[in-house]
């Protein structure tokens, strides 16, 4: 009796397999679609042979409402099996991390001041052949502006990291 039901189950599963397969899949950059009209509009390329597996991402568990009992400390727990660090050791590590980040912040801020001085509000002094080749000057000014923006972003990132560390004790 069990063998007959098992054969029926396997036969039913095999009959359903063609219904699960997709006929055509197109690649649009980093996205995939099985919609032909969307693929034509975006100029996607048809994938031949091979299977495409799409894994849906999971939604992060939100903070929920204040009365649900879910709190941030439960999310901050260390993974099971990780070594425990004593409070004194952790404070020492945090202090070292803060010192390193503060040194990096001072260095980045000094570099930012230097870059701003050299940039001169978008009108740095021309160098060498830039007097005759204005495009070369414009390219250098654009590079300086981009470097200022990158450095400013670095400073903001260091400040965020410093804000994540526990306060000095």
Tab-separated table of C-alpha atoms in Angstrom:
chain	number	residue	atom	x	y	z
A	1	UNK	CA	0.000	0.000	0.000
A	2	UNK	CA	2.810	2.403	0.888
A	3	UNK	CA	4.722	1.677	-2.330
A	4	UNK	CA	1.657	2.399	-4.486
A	5	UNK	CA	1.091	5.768	-2.806
A	6	UNK	CA	4.807	6.603	-3.142
A	7	UNK	CA	4.747	5.825	-6.879
A	8	UNK	CA	1.626	7.969	-7.279
A	9	UNK	CA	3.334	10.845	-5.424
A	10	UNK	CA	6.500	10.646	-7.571
A	11	UNK	CA	4.500	10.407	-10.807
A	12	UNK	CA	2.418	13.409	-9.800
A	13	UNK	CA	5.560	15.414	-8.974
A	14	UNK	CA	7.155	14.602	-12.325
A	15	UNK	CA	4.025	15.624	-14.182
A	16	UNK	CA	4.081	19.036	-12.461
A	17	UNK	CA	7.738	19.804	-13.357
A	18	UNK	CA	7.130	21.202	-16.855
A	19	UNK	CA	4.633	23.672	-15.403
A	20	UNK	CA	7.355	25.088	-13.131
A	21	UNK	CA	9.953	25.676	-15.841
A	22	UNK	CA	10.242	29.005	-17.643
A	23	UNK	CA	10.397	29.278	-21.425
A	24	UNK	CA	12.615	32.353	-21.861
A	25	UNK	CA	14.651	34.526	-19.530
A	26	UNK	CA	16.297	37.854	-20.424
A	27	UNK	CA	19.149	39.601	-18.665
A	28	UNK	CA	18.917	43.374	-18.260
A	29	UNK	CA	22.210	44.357	-16.617
A	30	UNK	CA	21.983	42.896	-13.117
A	31	UNK	CA	18.272	42.143	-13.381
A	32	UNK	CA	16.495	39.192	-14.961
A	33	UNK	CA	12.990	39.059	-16.398
A	34	UNK	CA	10.710	36.599	-18.128
A	35	UNK	CA	8.480	39.384	-19.481
A	36	UNK	CA	9.135	39.762	-23.217
A	37	UNK	CA	7.705	43.287	-23.518
A	38	UNK	CA	9.844	44.609	-20.664
A	39	UNK	CA	12.883	42.885	-22.163
A	40	UNK	CA	12.270	44.539	-25.546
A	41	UNK	CA	11.799	47.979	-24.002
A	42	UNK	CA	15.032	47.744	-22.011
A	43	UNK	CA	17.035	46.042	-24.778
A	44	UNK	CA	17.779	42.965	-22.689
A	45	UNK	CA	19.692	39.912	-23.913
A	46	UNK	CA	18.067	36.489	-24.117
A	47	UNK	CA	19.786	33.833	-21.998
A	48	UNK	CA	20.296	30.546	-23.804
A	49	UNK	CA	20.826	27.265	-21.958
A	50	UNK	CA	21.332	26.935	-18.248
A	51	UNK	CA	18.929	27.662	-15.498
A	52	UNK	CA	18.373	30.884	-13.603
A	53	UNK	CA	17.552	30.624	-9.936
A	54	UNK	CA	16.094	33.688	-8.247
A	55	UNK	CA	16.263	33.820	-4.476
A	56	UNK	CA	13.951	36.323	-2.838
A	57	UNK	CA	15.606	38.411	-0.147
A	58	UNK	CA	14.254	38.430	3.358
A	59	UNK	CA	12.941	41.552	4.972
A	60	UNK	CA	14.861	42.682	8.042
A	61	UNK	CA	12.845	42.408	11.190
A	62	UNK	CA	11.767	45.914	12.060
A	63	UNK	CA	11.873	47.515	15.475
A	64	UNK	CA	8.125	47.081	15.787
A	65	UNK	CA	6.036	49.181	18.130
A	66	UNK	CA	7.202	50.185	21.577
A	67	UNK	CA	4.917	47.735	23.344
A	68	UNK	CA	5.891	44.575	21.450
A	69	UNK	CA	8.784	43.643	23.692
A	70	UNK	CA	11.309	43.406	20.836
A	71	UNK	CA	14.278	45.536	21.723
A	72	UNK	CA	17.633	46.463	20.237
A	73	UNK	CA	19.791	44.556	22.752
A	74	UNK	CA	18.429	41.244	21.460
A	75	UNK	CA	19.676	42.168	17.970
A	76	UNK	CA	23.112	43.113	19.299
A	77	UNK	CA	23.876	39.743	20.867
A	78	UNK	CA	26.997	37.959	19.731
A	79	UNK	CA	26.633	34.725	17.775
A	80	UNK	CA	26.495	31.455	19.657
A	81	UNK	CA	29.909	29.987	20.309
A	82	UNK	CA	31.772	33.288	20.099
A	83	UNK	CA	34.213	33.951	22.925
A	84	UNK	CA	33.071	36.220	25.728
A	85	UNK	CA	35.106	39.354	26.337
A	86	UNK	CA	35.337	40.786	29.825
A	87	UNK	CA	34.089	44.328	30.351
A	88	UNK	CA	37.574	45.671	31.085
A	89	UNK	CA	39.004	44.121	27.913
A	90	UNK	CA	36.112	45.432	25.827
A	91	UNK	CA	36.547	48.956	27.209
A	92	UNK	CA	40.263	48.752	26.350
A	93	UNK	CA	39.433	47.658	22.798
A	94	UNK	CA	36.874	50.440	22.462
A	95	UNK	CA	39.440	52.940	23.730
A	96	UNK	CA	42.009	51.765	21.190
A	97	UNK	CA	39.448	51.907	18.394
A	98	UNK	CA	38.441	55.427	19.455
A	99	UNK	CA	42.091	56.558	19.495
A	100	UNK	CA	42.706	55.172	16.008
A	101	UNK	CA	39.519	56.728	14.626
A	102	UNK	CA	40.279	60.095	16.238
A	103	UNK	CA	43.786	60.063	14.719
A	104	UNK	CA	42.307	59.228	11.304
A	105	UNK	CA	39.746	62.005	11.726
A	106	UNK	CA	42.449	64.568	12.552
A	107	UNK	CA	44.467	63.454	9.526
A	108	UNK	CA	41.436	63.601	7.207
A	109	UNK	CA	40.417	67.035	8.523
A	110	UNK	CA	43.960	68.366	7.996
A	111	UNK	CA	43.925	66.960	4.450
A	112	UNK	CA	40.524	68.585	3.846
A	113	UNK	CA	41.845	71.976	4.944
A	114	UNK	CA	44.873	71.543	2.665
A	115	UNK	CA	42.670	70.549	-0.294
A	116	UNK	CA	40.319	73.501	0.256
A	117	UNK	CA	43.237	75.906	0.384
A	118	UNK	CA	44.652	74.488	-2.855
A	119	UNK	CA	41.190	74.403	-4.504
A	120	UNK	CA	40.715	78.124	-3.729
A	121	UNK	CA	36.901	78.085	-4.144
A	122	UNK	CA	37.135	76.495	-7.579
A	123	UNK	CA	39.850	78.767	-8.929
A	124	UNK	CA	43.242	77.214	-8.149
A	125	UNK	CA	46.387	78.747	-9.589
A	126	UNK	CA	47.264	77.570	-13.076
A	127	UNK	CA	50.341	75.393	-13.397
A	128	UNK	CA	52.813	75.163	-16.264
A	129	UNK	CA	51.111	74.489	-19.593
A	130	UNK	CA	47.610	75.069	-18.190
A	131	UNK	CA	47.863	78.711	-19.298
A	132	UNK	CA	47.844	77.558	-22.920
A	133	UNK	CA	45.703	74.431	-22.410
A	134	UNK	CA	42.535	75.498	-20.599
A	135	UNK	CA	40.981	72.004	-20.764
A	136	UNK	CA	43.901	70.603	-18.803
A	137	UNK	CA	43.197	73.223	-16.119
A	138	UNK	CA	39.485	72.343	-16.063
A	139	UNK	CA	40.307	68.641	-15.719
A	140	UNK	CA	42.592	69.333	-12.757
A	141	UNK	CA	39.926	71.509	-11.092
A	142	UNK	CA	37.347	68.707	-11.564
A	143	UNK	CA	39.747	66.170	-10.022
A	144	UNK	CA	40.343	68.481	-7.082
A	145	UNK	CA	36.595	68.910	-6.558
A	146	UNK	CA	36.069	65.137	-6.648
A	147	UNK	CA	38.924	64.601	-4.181
A	148	UNK	CA	37.378	67.171	-1.835
A	149	UNK	CA	34.044	65.349	-2.006
A	150	UNK	CA	35.687	61.949	-1.344
A	151	UNK	CA	37.612	63.315	1.617
A	152	UNK	CA	34.461	64.926	3.014
A	153	UNK	CA	32.686	61.590	2.689
A	154	UNK	CA	35.572	59.884	4.513
A	155	UNK	CA	35.299	62.395	7.349
A	156	UNK	CA	31.559	61.775	7.644
A	157	UNK	CA	32.167	58.000	7.742
A	158	UNK	CA	34.795	58.308	10.477
A	159	UNK	CA	32.440	60.483	12.519
A	160	UNK	CA	29.675	57.882	12.118
A	161	UNK	CA	32.027	55.177	13.352
A	162	UNK	CA	33.032	57.296	16.329
A	163	UNK	CA	29.356	57.802	17.118
A	164	UNK	CA	28.813	54.030	17.193
A	165	UNK	CA	31.450	53.514	19.864
A	166	UNK	CA	30.407	53.697	23.500
A	167	UNK	CA	31.087	57.021	25.207
A	168	UNK	CA	34.433	57.550	26.943
A	169	UNK	CA	34.466	56.552	30.593
